[in-house]
Amino acid sequence: MTRTALTRDAILDSAAHLVKQHGPDALTMRKLAAELGTAVTSIYWHVGNRESLLDALVERTVADLGVIRPTGRTPAQRIASVARALRRQLREHPHLVAMVHERGLTERMFLPAQQALVHEVHAAGLRGTHAAEVVRAVQFQVVGFVLVERNRERAPVQQPAEEELWDTETAEDDPGLARALAGPVDQEKLFALSVRALVEALLAR
Amino acid sequence: MTRTALTRDAILDSAAHLVKQHGPDALTMRKLAAELGTAVTSIYWHVGNRESLLDALVERTVADLGVIRPTGRTPAQRIASVARALRRQLREHPHLVAMVHERGLTERMFLPAQQALVHEVHAAGLRGTHAAEVVRAVQFQVVGFVLVERNRERAPVQQPAEEELWDTETAEDDPGLARALAGPVDQEKLFALSVRALVEALLAR
DNA sequence: ACCTGAACACCGTTCAAGT
DNA sequence: ACCTGAACACCGTTCAAGT
C-alpha cells in the first residue's frame, strides 16, 4: 500500500492534532514521524526544524481564525458578544495564546477582535485614550479569564478537597457562601457576570 | 576546600533560583547538579526525582507566601487593595500559578486572599451566592490579568510592529485611540482601572 | 547514610548516503 | 527533489558499587 506523499500540509495537520490534544511539549519529532509513518529526518526536509514547524503551525492557525461578528442591540450587549466570541475562539485552541505570545504575534492575533471592540466603543460614544482603555481592559479580561479557565480544567483533583478548606467559622456565619465557594465554579456564568460588570462600569464613567 | 554538605534545602534553594529565572523547563537535573557541584545522582537520593523536587519547591513557596492585609476605608478600596497585594505576590513568583495549578493546589494557594476577600465582601453587606460570585470574579480577574501580563513581558518584539497594524481608516477617524492602541500598555494603570470598574459594578448591583 | 559513574531509553539535530 | 539510518549531544532515571 503506497502511502500519500509526505507534504508540508500533512505534517502541519499531524502536528496540529498532537498539539491540540496534549500541548506543544507533547509534540516530539519522533512521535510525529511515527504518526506520519515516515523517518524522523524526512520532516526536517519539509519544515526545517521543530521550532519553525511550530512557527508555521501557529501562523496557519491564526490565519484560519474566523472573523468576529458582534450581535445585540446596545453597545454593552455588542461588546459582551465580542467577548463571548473571542472566548470561544480561544477555547477552541487551548494552547494558542501561549504559543502566539512566545512568537510575538499577540497584536496580530487580537487585531480582528480589537477592531470589533473599537467599533462598538465608538458606537457607545467614547473616543481617544478613554476608548483605548476600555478596549484593552475587555481584551485583558477575556484572555485572562480563558487562561485561568484552561489552567483549572487541566488541573487534577484539588488537594485538599475544597470543602475542607471552608470548614471554618465562615461556614457557620454564612453557610450559603461557604457552600458556593466549596463547590465547582460555573465558569460560563462567572464569565458572563464579569464581562457585564466590567463593560457596564467602563461605559458609565 | 570542603563544600557544604548537600542538603534537601540547598537543593531546593538552587532549584528555586533556576526556576525563578528561566522557568521550570530550564530546570534540568544535570544543570542543577553542576550548580551544586555534585553528581546528578546525589540529588535523587535527597529529593526522589525531578517531579517530586518540583512538588517540594511549590509547596515550600506557597507556604512562604505572606499574608494579605487589606488597607483603605471603603469596602471597594479594601477589595482593590487585596487585588493589588495578590497581584504583587504572583508577580514575585512568575511561574508559580501554572505550577500550582498542575499540582492541584490552586484552592489552597488562594485561600488567604479568598478569605480576605470574603471578609471585605461581607463588610460590604453581601451574603451567600452573590458574595461568592464577587469573590470569584475578583480572583479570576487578578489571576487572569497577571497571566496575561506575564505572557506579554516574556514575549519578544511584536511582529509586525504595533503601529503598522493601526495605520488604517481608524487612525484618521480617531487618531488618539490609534496612538494609544499602537503604544505599549501601561499595565499598572490598566490593572487599577479594571479592578476598580469590576468591583464598583459588582458591589452596586 | 550518603555519594558516585556506568548504563539505558528518550529527545532534537546534522550529515553523508541513497533513490 | 525527496527520503533514509547512523551518529552526536542532551535529557531523566536506575542500579550496582563505593565510602
Coordinates of C-alpha atoms (C1' of nucleotides) in Angstrom, one line a residue:
Chain A
M1 CA 0.0 0.0 0.0
T2 CA 1.6 3.2 -1.1
R3 CA 1.3 6.0 1.4
T4 CA 0.3 9.5 0.4
A5 CA 3.3 11.6 -0.4
L6 CA 4.7 13.5 2.6
T7 CA 3.8 17.1 2.3
R8 CA 4.2 20.2 4.4
D9 CA 0.5 20.4 5.0
A10 CA 0.2 16.8 6.1
I11 CA 3.0 17.4 8.6
L12 CA 1.2 20.5 9.9
D13 CA -2.1 18.6 10.2
S14 CA -0.5 15.9 12.2
A15 CA 1.4 18.4 14.4
A16 CA -1.8 20.3 15.0
H17 CA -3.5 17.1 16.1
L18 CA -0.8 16.3 18.6
V19 CA -0.6 19.9 20.0
K20 CA -4.3 20.3 20.3
Q21 CA -4.6 17.1 22.4
H22 CA -1.6 17.3 24.7
G23 CA 0.1 20.7 24.2
P24 CA 3.3 21.7 22.4
D25 CA 5.5 19.8 24.8
A26 CA 3.9 16.6 23.7
L27 CA 5.0 17.2 20.1
T28 CA 8.2 15.3 19.6
M29 CA 9.7 14.9 16.2
R30 CA 9.9 11.2 16.7
K31 CA 6.2 10.8 17.7
L32 CA 5.3 12.9 14.7
A33 CA 7.3 10.8 12.4
A34 CA 5.7 7.7 13.8
E35 CA 2.2 9.1 13.3
L36 CA 3.1 10.0 9.7
G37 CA 4.8 6.7 9.0
T38 CA 8.0 8.3 7.9
A39 CA 11.5 8.7 9.0
V40 CA 12.2 11.5 11.5
T41 CA 14.6 13.2 9.3
S42 CA 12.2 13.5 6.4
I43 CA 10.2 16.0 8.4
Y44 CA 13.3 18.2 8.6
W45 CA 13.5 18.4 4.9
H46 CA 9.9 19.8 4.7
V47 CA 9.7 22.2 7.6
G48 CA 13.2 22.9 8.8
N49 CA 13.3 22.1 12.5
R50 CA 10.9 21.7 15.4
E51 CA 10.8 25.4 16.1
S52 CA 9.9 26.5 12.6
L53 CA 7.3 23.7 12.4
L54 CA 5.6 25.3 15.4
D55 CA 6.0 28.7 13.9
A56 CA 4.2 27.6 10.8
L57 CA 1.5 25.9 12.8
V58 CA 0.8 29.0 14.8
E59 CA 0.8 31.2 11.7
R60 CA -1.7 28.9 9.9
T61 CA -4.0 28.6 13.0
V62 CA -4.1 32.4 13.5
A63 CA -4.8 32.9 9.8
D64 CA -7.7 30.5 9.9
L65 CA -9.4 32.1 12.9
G66 CA -12.9 33.3 11.9
V67 CA -13.9 36.9 11.9
I68 CA -15.8 38.2 14.9
R69 CA -19.4 39.5 14.3
P70 CA -20.9 41.4 17.2
T71 CA -24.6 40.8 17.9
G72 CA -27.1 42.5 20.2
R73 CA -28.7 45.9 20.3
T74 CA -27.0 48.1 22.8
P75 CA -23.2 48.8 22.7
A76 CA -22.8 47.0 26.0
Q77 CA -24.5 43.9 24.6
R78 CA -22.5 44.0 21.4
I79 CA -19.2 44.4 23.4
A80 CA -20.2 41.4 25.5
S81 CA -20.9 39.4 22.4
V82 CA -17.4 40.2 21.1
A83 CA -16.0 39.0 24.4
R84 CA -18.0 35.7 24.1
A85 CA -16.9 35.2 20.6
L86 CA -13.3 35.8 21.5
R87 CA -13.5 33.4 24.4
R88 CA -15.0 30.7 22.2
Q89 CA -12.2 31.1 19.6
L90 CA -9.5 30.8 22.3
R91 CA -11.1 27.8 24.0
E92 CA -11.1 26.0 20.6
H93 CA -7.3 26.4 20.6
P94 CA -6.3 25.9 24.2
H95 CA -2.6 26.3 23.6
L96 CA -2.7 29.0 21.0
V97 CA -2.4 32.1 23.3
A98 CA 0.8 31.0 24.9
M99 CA 2.3 29.9 21.5
V100 CA 1.3 33.2 19.9
H101 CA 2.7 35.2 22.7
E102 CA 6.1 33.4 22.5
R103 CA 6.3 34.3 18.9
G104 CA 5.4 37.9 19.2
L105 CA 2.2 37.6 17.3
T106 CA -0.1 38.7 20.0
E107 CA -1.2 42.0 18.5
R108 CA -1.8 40.5 15.1
M109 CA -3.9 37.7 16.6
F110 CA -6.1 40.0 18.5
L111 CA -6.5 42.6 15.8
P112 CA -9.9 41.4 14.5
A113 CA -11.4 41.3 18.0
Q114 CA -9.7 44.6 18.8
Q115 CA -11.2 46.3 15.7
A116 CA -14.6 44.9 16.5
L117 CA -14.3 46.3 20.0
V118 CA -13.1 49.7 18.7
H119 CA -16.2 49.9 16.5
E120 CA -18.5 49.2 19.4
V121 CA -16.8 51.5 21.8
H122 CA -17.1 54.3 19.2
A123 CA -20.7 53.5 18.8
A124 CA -21.0 53.9 22.6
G125 CA -19.7 57.5 22.1
L126 CA -16.2 57.0 23.5
R127 CA -13.1 58.4 21.8
G128 CA -9.3 58.6 22.2
T129 CA -7.4 57.3 25.2
H130 CA -10.6 56.5 27.1
A131 CA -11.8 54.3 24.3
A132 CA -8.4 52.6 24.1
E133 CA -8.5 51.8 27.8
V134 CA -11.9 50.2 27.5
V135 CA -10.8 48.1 24.5
R136 CA -7.7 46.9 26.4
A137 CA -9.5 46.2 29.6
V138 CA -12.0 44.0 27.9
Q139 CA -9.2 42.2 25.9
F140 CA -7.2 41.6 29.1
Q141 CA -10.3 40.4 30.9
V142 CA -11.3 37.8 28.2
V143 CA -7.8 36.5 27.6
G144 CA -7.1 36.3 31.3
F145 CA -10.3 34.5 32.0
V146 CA -9.6 31.9 29.4
L147 CA -6.1 31.4 30.7
V148 CA -7.4 30.8 34.2
E149 CA -10.2 28.5 32.9
R150 CA -7.7 26.4 31.0
N151 CA -5.4 26.0 34.0
R152 CA -8.4 25.0 36.1
E153 CA -9.6 22.4 33.6
R154 CA -6.1 20.9 33.1
A155 CA -5.6 20.7 36.9
P156 CA -6.0 17.4 38.7
V157 CA -8.2 16.8 41.7
Q158 CA -7.9 19.6 44.2
Q159 CA -5.9 18.8 47.2
P160 CA -7.1 19.2 49.9
A161 CA -10.7 18.9 48.8
E162 CA -12.3 22.3 48.5
E163 CA -14.9 21.6 51.2
E164 CA -12.3 21.0 53.9
L165 CA -10.8 24.5 53.3
W166 CA -14.1 26.1 54.2
D167 CA -15.0 24.1 57.2
T168 CA -14.3 27.1 59.4
E169 CA -16.1 29.8 61.3
T170 CA -17.1 31.4 58.0
A171 CA -19.2 28.3 57.2
E172 CA -21.3 28.9 60.2
D173 CA -21.6 32.6 59.7
D174 CA -22.6 32.4 56.0
P175 CA -23.2 28.8 55.0
G176 CA -24.5 29.8 51.6
L177 CA -21.2 31.4 50.7
A178 CA -19.2 28.6 52.2
R179 CA -21.2 26.1 50.1
A180 CA -20.8 28.2 46.9
L181 CA -17.0 28.6 47.4
A182 CA -16.6 24.9 48.2
G183 CA -18.4 23.8 45.1
P184 CA -17.1 23.9 41.5
V185 CA -17.1 27.1 39.5
D186 CA -19.8 27.8 36.9
Q187 CA -17.3 29.3 34.5
E188 CA -19.9 30.2 31.9
K189 CA -22.0 32.2 34.4
L190 CA -18.9 33.8 36.0
F191 CA -17.6 34.9 32.6
A192 CA -20.9 36.5 31.7
L193 CA -21.2 38.2 35.1
S194 CA -17.6 39.6 35.0
V195 CA -17.8 40.9 31.5
R196 CA -21.2 42.5 32.0
A197 CA -19.9 44.2 35.2
L198 CA -16.7 45.4 33.7
V199 CA -18.3 46.8 30.5
E200 CA -21.2 48.4 32.4
A201 CA -18.8 50.2 34.7
L202 CA -16.4 51.3 32.0
L203 CA -19.1 52.7 29.7
A204 CA -20.7 54.5 32.6
R205 CA -17.8 56.7 33.6
Chain B
M1 CA 38.2 23.3 50.0
T2 CA 35.4 21.3 51.5
R3 CA 32.0 22.1 50.1
T4 CA 29.0 22.4 52.4
A5 CA 27.2 19.1 52.8
L6 CA 24.5 18.6 50.2
T7 CA 21.1 19.0 51.9
R8 CA 17.5 18.9 50.7
D9 CA 17.2 22.7 51.4
A10 CA 20.3 23.6 49.5
I11 CA 18.9 21.6 46.5
L12 CA 15.5 23.4 46.8
D13 CA 17.3 26.8 47.0
S14 CA 19.3 26.1 43.9
A15 CA 16.2 24.8 42.1
A16 CA 14.2 27.8 43.1
H17 CA 16.9 30.0 41.7
L18 CA 16.9 28.3 38.3
V19 CA 13.1 28.2 38.1
K20 CA 12.7 31.8 39.0
Q21 CA 15.0 32.9 36.3
H22 CA 14.1 30.7 33.3
G23 CA 11.0 28.7 34.3
P24 CA 10.5 25.0 35.2
D25 CA 11.6 23.8 31.8
A26 CA 15.0 25.2 32.3
L27 CA 15.5 23.2 35.5
T28 CA 17.4 20.1 34.4
M29 CA 18.8 17.7 36.9
R30 CA 22.3 18.0 35.2
K31 CA 22.4 21.8 35.4
L32 CA 21.2 21.6 39.0
A33 CA 24.0 19.1 39.8
A34 CA 26.5 21.4 38.1
E35 CA 25.4 24.4 40.1
L36 CA 25.5 22.4 43.3
G37 CA 28.9 20.9 42.4
T38 CA 27.7 17.4 42.9
A39 CA 26.9 14.3 40.9
V40 CA 23.5 14.2 39.3
T41 CA 22.5 11.1 41.1
S42 CA 23.2 12.5 44.5
I43 CA 20.1 14.8 44.0
Y44 CA 18.0 11.7 43.6
W45 CA 18.9 10.4 47.0
H46 CA 17.7 13.6 48.7
V47 CA 14.6 14.6 46.7
G48 CA 13.4 11.5 44.8
N49 CA 13.1 12.6 41.2
R50 CA 12.6 15.8 39.3
E51 CA 8.8 15.8 39.7
S52 CA 8.9 15.4 43.5
L53 CA 11.6 18.1 43.6
L54 CA 9.2 20.5 41.9
D55 CA 6.4 19.4 44.1
A56 CA 8.5 20.2 47.2
L57 CA 9.6 23.5 45.7
V58 CA 6.0 24.6 45.0
E59 CA 4.8 23.5 48.5
R60 CA 7.6 25.5 50.1
T61 CA 6.9 28.6 48.0
V62 CA 3.2 28.5 48.7
A63 CA 3.8 28.1 52.4
D64 CA 6.2 31.1 52.4
L65 CA 3.7 33.5 50.8
G66 CA 3.0 36.4 53.1
V67 CA -0.5 37.0 54.5
I68 CA -2.7 39.6 52.8
R69 CA -3.7 42.7 54.8
P70 CA -6.4 44.9 53.3
T71 CA -6.0 48.6 53.5
G72 CA -8.3 51.5 52.8
R73 CA -11.5 52.9 54.2
T74 CA -14.4 51.7 52.0
P75 CA -15.1 48.1 51.1
A76 CA -14.3 48.8 47.5
Q77 CA -11.0 50.3 48.4
R78 CA -10.1 47.4 50.6
I79 CA -11.1 44.8 48.0
A80 CA -8.9 46.7 45.5
S81 CA -6.0 46.6 47.9
V82 CA -6.4 42.8 48.2
A83 CA -6.3 42.6 44.4
R84 CA -3.1 44.7 44.4
A85 CA -1.5 42.6 47.1
L86 CA -2.4 39.3 45.3
R87 CA -1.0 40.7 42.0
R88 CA 2.2 41.6 43.7
Q89 CA 2.6 38.2 45.3
L90 CA 2.0 36.5 41.9
R91 CA 4.4 38.8 40.1
E92 CA 7.1 37.9 42.5
H93 CA 6.8 34.2 41.5
P94 CA 6.1 34.4 37.8
H95 CA 5.8 30.6 37.3
L96 CA 4.0 29.7 40.5
V97 CA 0.4 29.9 39.3
A98 CA 1.0 27.4 36.5
M99 CA 3.0 25.0 38.7
V100 CA 0.4 25.3 41.5
H101 CA -2.4 24.5 39.1
E102 CA -0.7 21.5 37.7
R103 CA -0.4 20.1 41.2
G104 CA -4.0 20.8 42.2
L105 CA -3.0 23.3 44.9
T106 CA -4.9 26.2 43.4
E107 CA -7.5 26.4 46.1
R108 CA -5.0 26.1 48.9
M109 CA -2.8 28.8 47.4
F110 CA -5.6 31.3 47.0
L111 CA -7.2 30.6 50.4
P112 CA -5.6 33.6 52.2
A113 CA -6.6 36.0 49.5
Q114 CA -10.0 34.4 49.3
Q115 CA -10.6 34.8 53.0
A116 CA -9.6 38.4 52.9
L117 CA -12.0 39.0 50.0
V118 CA -14.8 37.2 51.9
H119 CA -14.3 39.4 54.9
E120 CA -14.5 42.6 52.8
V121 CA -17.4 41.4 50.7
H122 CA -19.3 40.7 54.0
A123 CA -18.4 44.2 55.2
A124 CA -20.0 45.5 52.0
G125 CA -23.2 43.8 53.1
L126 CA -23.2 40.9 50.6
R127 CA -24.0 37.3 51.6
G128 CA -24.4 33.8 50.2
T129 CA -24.1 33.0 46.5
H130 CA -23.9 36.7 45.5
A131 CA -20.9 37.2 47.8
A132 CA -19.2 34.1 46.4
E133 CA -19.6 35.3 42.9
V134 CA -18.0 38.6 43.7
V135 CA -15.1 36.9 45.4
R136 CA -14.5 34.6 42.5
A137 CA -14.9 37.3 39.9
V138 CA -12.2 39.3 41.6
Q139 CA -9.9 36.3 42.0
F140 CA -10.3 35.3 38.3
Q141 CA -9.7 38.9 37.3
V142 CA -6.5 39.3 39.2
V143 CA -5.0 35.9 38.3
G144 CA -6.0 36.3 34.7
F145 CA -4.5 39.7 34.5
V146 CA -1.2 38.5 35.9
L147 CA -1.1 35.6 33.5
V148 CA -1.7 38.0 30.5
E149 CA 0.9 40.4 31.9
R150 CA 3.5 37.7 32.2
N151 CA 2.9 36.4 28.7
R152 CA 3.3 40.0 27.4
E153 CA 6.6 40.6 29.3
R154 CA 8.1 37.3 28.2
A155 CA 7.1 38.0 24.6
P156 CA 9.7 39.1 22.1
V157 CA 9.4 42.2 19.9
Q158 CA 5.9 42.3 18.3
Q159 CA 5.8 41.4 14.7
P160 CA 4.6 43.3 12.8
A161 CA 5.3 46.5 14.8
E162 CA 2.1 47.6 16.5
E163 CA 2.0 50.9 14.7
E164 CA 1.6 49.3 11.3
L165 CA -1.5 47.4 12.4
W166 CA -3.3 50.7 13.1
D167 CA -2.3 52.5 10.0
T168 CA -5.9 52.3 8.8
E169 CA -9.0 54.4 8.4
T170 CA -9.5 54.2 12.2
A171 CA -6.3 56.1 12.6
E172 CA -7.7 59.1 10.7
D173 CA -11.1 58.9 12.4
D174 CA -9.8 58.7 15.9
P175 CA -6.0 59.3 16.0
G176 CA -5.9 59.5 19.8
L177 CA -7.2 55.9 20.0
A178 CA -5.0 54.7 17.2
R179 CA -2.0 56.2 19.0
A180 CA -3.0 54.7 22.4
L181 CA -3.5 51.2 20.9
A182 CA -0.2 51.3 18.9
G183 CA 1.8 52.3 22.0
P184 CA 2.8 50.0 24.9
V185 CA 0.3 49.0 27.6
D186 CA 0.5 50.8 31.0
Q187 CA -0.2 47.6 32.9
E188 CA -0.2 49.3 36.3
K189 CA -2.9 51.8 35.2
L190 CA -4.9 49.2 33.3
F191 CA -5.0 46.9 36.3
A192 CA -6.1 49.6 38.6
L193 CA -8.8 50.7 36.2
S194 CA -10.1 47.2 35.5
V195 CA -10.3 46.2 39.2
R196 CA -12.0 49.5 40.2
A197 CA -14.6 49.1 37.4
L198 CA -15.3 45.4 38.2
V199 CA -15.6 45.9 41.9
E200 CA -17.7 49.0 41.6
A201 CA -20.2 47.3 39.3
L202 CA -20.3 44.1 41.4
L203 CA -21.0 45.9 44.6
A204 CA -23.6 48.2 43.1
R205 CA -26.0 45.5 41.9
Chain C
dA1 C1' 23.7 7.3 55.5
dC2 C1' 25.4 9.4 51.6
dC3 C1' 27.7 9.7 47.1
dT4 C1' 29.4 8.0 42.6
dG5 C1' 29.9 6.6 37.5
dA6 C1' 28.1 3.5 34.1
dA7 C1' 24.2 2.4 31.5
dC8 C1' 19.5 2.9 29.5
dA9 C1' 15.7 5.0 26.9
dC10 C1' 14.3 9.2 25.3
dC11 C1' 15.0 13.8 22.8
dG12 C1' 16.4 17.4 18.7
dT13 C1' 19.5 17.8 15.0
dT14 C1' 23.3 17.1 11.4
dC15 C1' 25.1 14.7 7.7
dA16 C1' 26.6 11.6 4.3
dA17 C1' 24.4 8.4 1.6
dG18 C1' 20.8 6.7 -1.1
dT19 C1' 16.9 7.0 -4.9
Chain D
dA1 C1' 13.8 16.6 -5.2
dC2 C1' 13.0 13.7 -1.6
dC3 C1' 14.0 10.1 1.9
dT4 C1' 16.9 7.3 4.9
dG5 C1' 19.9 5.4 9.0
dA6 C1' 23.9 6.4 11.7
dA7 C1' 25.8 9.5 14.9
dC8 C1' 26.0 13.3 18.3
dA9 C1' 24.9 15.9 22.3
dC10 C1' 21.4 16.4 25.5
dC11 C1' 17.8 14.7 28.9
dG12 C1' 15.6 11.8 33.3
dT13 C1' 16.3 7.8 35.7
dT14 C1' 18.0 3.2 37.7
dC15 C1' 21.4 0.5 39.8
dA16 C1' 25.3 -1.7 41.5
dA17 C1' 29.2 -0.2 43.7
dG18 C1' 31.7 2.6 46.7
dT19 C1' 32.8 5.2 51.5

